[in-house]
CSV table of C-alpha atoms in Angstrom, one decimal:
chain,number,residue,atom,x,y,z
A,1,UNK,CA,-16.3,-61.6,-3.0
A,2,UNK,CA,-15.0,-59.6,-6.0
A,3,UNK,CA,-14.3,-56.5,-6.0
A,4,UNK,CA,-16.0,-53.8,-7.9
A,5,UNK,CA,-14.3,-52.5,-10.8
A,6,UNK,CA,-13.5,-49.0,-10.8
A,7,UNK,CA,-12.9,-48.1,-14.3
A,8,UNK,CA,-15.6,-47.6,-17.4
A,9,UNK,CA,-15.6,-50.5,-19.1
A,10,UNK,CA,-16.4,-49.1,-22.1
A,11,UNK,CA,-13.6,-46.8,-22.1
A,12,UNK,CA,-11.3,-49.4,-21.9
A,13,UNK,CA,-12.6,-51.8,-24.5
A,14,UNK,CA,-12.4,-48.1,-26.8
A,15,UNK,CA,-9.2,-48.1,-25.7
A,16,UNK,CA,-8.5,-51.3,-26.7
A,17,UNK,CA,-10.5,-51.3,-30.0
A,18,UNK,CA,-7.6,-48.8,-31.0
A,19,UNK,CA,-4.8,-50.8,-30.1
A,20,UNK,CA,-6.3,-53.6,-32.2
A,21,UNK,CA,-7.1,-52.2,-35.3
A,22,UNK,CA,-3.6,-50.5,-35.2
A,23,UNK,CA,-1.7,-53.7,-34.9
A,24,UNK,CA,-4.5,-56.4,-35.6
A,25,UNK,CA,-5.6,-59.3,-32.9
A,26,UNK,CA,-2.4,-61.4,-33.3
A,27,UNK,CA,0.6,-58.8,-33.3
A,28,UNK,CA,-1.4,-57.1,-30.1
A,29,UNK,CA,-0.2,-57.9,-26.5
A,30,UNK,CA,-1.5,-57.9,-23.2
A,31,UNK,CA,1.3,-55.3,-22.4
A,32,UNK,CA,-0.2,-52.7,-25.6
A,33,UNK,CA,-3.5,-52.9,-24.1
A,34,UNK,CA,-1.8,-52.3,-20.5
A,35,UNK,CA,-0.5,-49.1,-21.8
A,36,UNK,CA,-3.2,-48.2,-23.8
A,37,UNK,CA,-6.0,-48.6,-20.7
A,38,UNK,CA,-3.4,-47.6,-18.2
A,39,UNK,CA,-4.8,-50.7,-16.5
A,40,UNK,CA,-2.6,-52.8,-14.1
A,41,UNK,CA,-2.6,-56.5,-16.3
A,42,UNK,CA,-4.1,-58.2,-13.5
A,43,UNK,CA,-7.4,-56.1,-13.9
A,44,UNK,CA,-7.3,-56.7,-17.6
A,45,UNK,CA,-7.4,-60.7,-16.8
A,46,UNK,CA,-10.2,-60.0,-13.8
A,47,UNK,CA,-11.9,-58.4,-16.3
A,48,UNK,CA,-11.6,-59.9,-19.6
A,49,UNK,CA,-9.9,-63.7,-19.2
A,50,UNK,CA,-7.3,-63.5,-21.7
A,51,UNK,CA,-6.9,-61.0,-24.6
A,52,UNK,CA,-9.0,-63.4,-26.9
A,53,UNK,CA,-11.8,-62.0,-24.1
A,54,UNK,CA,-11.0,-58.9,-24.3
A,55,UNK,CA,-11.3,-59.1,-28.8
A,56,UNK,CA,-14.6,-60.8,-27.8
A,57,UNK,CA,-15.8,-57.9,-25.4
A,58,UNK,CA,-14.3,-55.7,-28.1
A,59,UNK,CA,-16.0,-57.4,-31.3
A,60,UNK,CA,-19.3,-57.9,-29.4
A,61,UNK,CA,-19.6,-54.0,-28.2
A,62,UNK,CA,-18.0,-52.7,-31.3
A,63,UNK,CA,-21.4,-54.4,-33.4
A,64,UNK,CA,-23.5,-53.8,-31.1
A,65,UNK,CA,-22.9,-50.0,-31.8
A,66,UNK,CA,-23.4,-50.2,-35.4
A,67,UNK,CA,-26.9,-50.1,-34.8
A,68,UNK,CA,-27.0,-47.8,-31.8
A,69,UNK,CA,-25.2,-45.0,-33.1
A,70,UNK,CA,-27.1,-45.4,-36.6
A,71,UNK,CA,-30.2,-44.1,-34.7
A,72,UNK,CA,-28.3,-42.1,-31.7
A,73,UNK,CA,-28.4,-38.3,-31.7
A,74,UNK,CA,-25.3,-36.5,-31.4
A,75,UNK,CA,-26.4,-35.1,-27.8
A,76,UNK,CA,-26.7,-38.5,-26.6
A,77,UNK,CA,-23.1,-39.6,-27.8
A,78,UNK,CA,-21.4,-37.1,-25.4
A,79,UNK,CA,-22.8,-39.3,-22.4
A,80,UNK,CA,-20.1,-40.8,-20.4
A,81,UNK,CA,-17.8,-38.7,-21.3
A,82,UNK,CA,-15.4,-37.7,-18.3
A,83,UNK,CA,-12.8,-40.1,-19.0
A,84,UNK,CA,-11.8,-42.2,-15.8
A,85,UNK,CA,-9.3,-44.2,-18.4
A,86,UNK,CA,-5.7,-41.9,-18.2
A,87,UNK,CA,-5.3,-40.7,-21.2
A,88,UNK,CA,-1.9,-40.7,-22.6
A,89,UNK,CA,-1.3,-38.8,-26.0
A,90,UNK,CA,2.4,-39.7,-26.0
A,91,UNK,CA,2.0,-43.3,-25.9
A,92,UNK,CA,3.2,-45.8,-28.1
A,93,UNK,CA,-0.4,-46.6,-29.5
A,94,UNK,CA,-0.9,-42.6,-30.0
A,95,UNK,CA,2.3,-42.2,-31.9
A,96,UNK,CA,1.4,-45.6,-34.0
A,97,UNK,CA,-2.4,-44.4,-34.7
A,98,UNK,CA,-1.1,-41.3,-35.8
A,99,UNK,CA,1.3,-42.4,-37.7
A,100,UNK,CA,-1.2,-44.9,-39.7
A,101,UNK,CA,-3.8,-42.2,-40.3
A,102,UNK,CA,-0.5,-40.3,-42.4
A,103,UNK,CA,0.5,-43.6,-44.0
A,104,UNK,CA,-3.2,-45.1,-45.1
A,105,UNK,CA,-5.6,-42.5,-45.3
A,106,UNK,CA,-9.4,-43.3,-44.2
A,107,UNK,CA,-11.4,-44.7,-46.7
A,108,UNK,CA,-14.2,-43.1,-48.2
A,109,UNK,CA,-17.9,-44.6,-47.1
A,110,UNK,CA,-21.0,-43.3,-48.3
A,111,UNK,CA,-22.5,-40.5,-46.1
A,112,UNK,CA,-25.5,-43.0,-45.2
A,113,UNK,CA,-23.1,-45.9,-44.5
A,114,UNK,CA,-24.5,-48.2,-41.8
A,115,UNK,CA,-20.5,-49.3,-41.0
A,116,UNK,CA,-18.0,-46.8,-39.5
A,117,UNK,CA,-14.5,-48.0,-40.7
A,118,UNK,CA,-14.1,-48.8,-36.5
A,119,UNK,CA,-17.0,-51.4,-37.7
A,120,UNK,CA,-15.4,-52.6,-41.0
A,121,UNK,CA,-11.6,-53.2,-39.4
A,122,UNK,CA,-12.9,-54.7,-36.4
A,123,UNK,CA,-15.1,-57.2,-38.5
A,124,UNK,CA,-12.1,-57.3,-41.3
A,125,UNK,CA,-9.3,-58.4,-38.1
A,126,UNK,CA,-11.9,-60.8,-36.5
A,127,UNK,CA,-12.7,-62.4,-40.4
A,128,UNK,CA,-9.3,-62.7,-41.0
A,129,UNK,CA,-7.5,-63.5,-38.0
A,130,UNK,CA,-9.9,-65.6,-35.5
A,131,UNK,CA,-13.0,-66.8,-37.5
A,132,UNK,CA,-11.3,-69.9,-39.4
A,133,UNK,CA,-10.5,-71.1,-36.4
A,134,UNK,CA,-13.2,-69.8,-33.7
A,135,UNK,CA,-16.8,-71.1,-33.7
A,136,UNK,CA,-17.5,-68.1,-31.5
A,137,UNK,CA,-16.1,-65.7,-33.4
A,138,UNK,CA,-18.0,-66.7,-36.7
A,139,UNK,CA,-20.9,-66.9,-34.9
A,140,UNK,CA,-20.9,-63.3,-33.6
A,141,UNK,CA,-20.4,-62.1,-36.9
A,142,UNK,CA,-22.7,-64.2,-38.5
A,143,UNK,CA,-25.2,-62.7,-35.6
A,144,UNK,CA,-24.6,-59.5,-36.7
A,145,UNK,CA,-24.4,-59.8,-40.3
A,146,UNK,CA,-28.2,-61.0,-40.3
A,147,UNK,CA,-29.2,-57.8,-38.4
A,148,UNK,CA,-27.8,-55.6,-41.4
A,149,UNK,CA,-31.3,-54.2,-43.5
A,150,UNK,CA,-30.4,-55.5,-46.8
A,151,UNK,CA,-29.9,-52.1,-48.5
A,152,UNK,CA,-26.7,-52.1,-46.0
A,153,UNK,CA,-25.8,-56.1,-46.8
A,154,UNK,CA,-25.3,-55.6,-50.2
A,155,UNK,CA,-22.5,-53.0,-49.6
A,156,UNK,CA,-20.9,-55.1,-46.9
A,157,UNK,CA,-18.5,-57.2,-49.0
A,158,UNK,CA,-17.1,-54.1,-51.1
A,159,UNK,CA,-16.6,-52.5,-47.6
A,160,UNK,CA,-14.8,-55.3,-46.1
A,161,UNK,CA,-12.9,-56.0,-49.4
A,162,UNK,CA,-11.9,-51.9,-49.5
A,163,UNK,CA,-11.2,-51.6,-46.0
A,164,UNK,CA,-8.8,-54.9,-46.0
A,165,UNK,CA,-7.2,-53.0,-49.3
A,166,UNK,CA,-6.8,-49.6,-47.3
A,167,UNK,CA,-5.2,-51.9,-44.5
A,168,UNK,CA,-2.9,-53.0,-46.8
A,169,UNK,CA,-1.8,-49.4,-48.1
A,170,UNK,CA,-3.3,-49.9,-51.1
A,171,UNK,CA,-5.2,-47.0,-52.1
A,172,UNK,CA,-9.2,-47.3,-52.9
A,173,UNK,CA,-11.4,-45.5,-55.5
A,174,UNK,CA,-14.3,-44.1,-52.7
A,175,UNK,CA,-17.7,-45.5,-52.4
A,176,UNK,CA,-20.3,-44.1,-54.0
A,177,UNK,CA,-23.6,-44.1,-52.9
């Protein structure tokens, strides 16, 4: 019989949402998202499989949200707080995420933006790093993408197309409603 986990698995695929749109899907390792969750590895693979599990886990909670915290209230987004994840503000990945918020700044997304830039550089790693070769992948996003209202579609592509430009360090003009 398994044994129960005993850490919030949301927190950890948070935790490891961060790590992956720092360093993208392929130049992340099992040891950054170690560090990152403060996880021992083998609970990562209990968990997860593989790290391409724990993208999936990632990708798949990281949509789901879109809509969720669209219609959320703000009183309802502090549940689950109390952290069971150690936090660690010297880490590697802290240092690095600071460090890429001074290098590329946020870009600009209208104020009733369906897509959080979380959303767009999850969807922009997953596009350009796993779905030409992952049915699964494709299909998740494909999933998703048919959910959006089509007032929200239309802006998808400029989105994805300013957000891959930002993640390049190439400055963007800011969205305008």
């Amino acid at each position: 019989m398994a044994r129960p986990r005993s850490f919030d698995e949301h927190k950890v695929l948070e935790r490891c949402r961060e790590v992956f749109c720092v360093h993208g899907y392929d130049a992340t390792s099992i040891d950054d998202l170690v560090v990152a969750t403060g996880l021992k590895r083998g609970s990562l693979y209990q968990a997860f499989g593989s790290k391409r599990g724990v993208f999936l886990k990632v990708l798949q909670s990281t949509l789901n949200a879109t809509f969720r915290n669209k219609s959320a209230n703000k009183s309802e987004s502090s549940e689950g707080e109390g952290d069971d994840v150690p936090t660690n503000t010297t880490s590697p990945l802290a240092q690095s995420e600071a460090s890429r918020k001074t290098i590329r700044p946020e870009p600009q997304l209208p104020a009733n933006s369906l897509f959080s830039v979380d959303v767009l550089t999850v969807v922009t790693i997953a596009c350009l790093e796993l779905a030409p070769h992952n049915a699964k992948v494709r299909d998740i996003i494909a999933q998703w993408r048919s959910l959006i209202p089509p007032e929200h579609a239309v802006l998808l592509p400029q989105a994805l197309g300013d957000n891959l430009l930002n993640r390049a360090g190439i400055a963007t003009k800011p969205m305008t409603d």
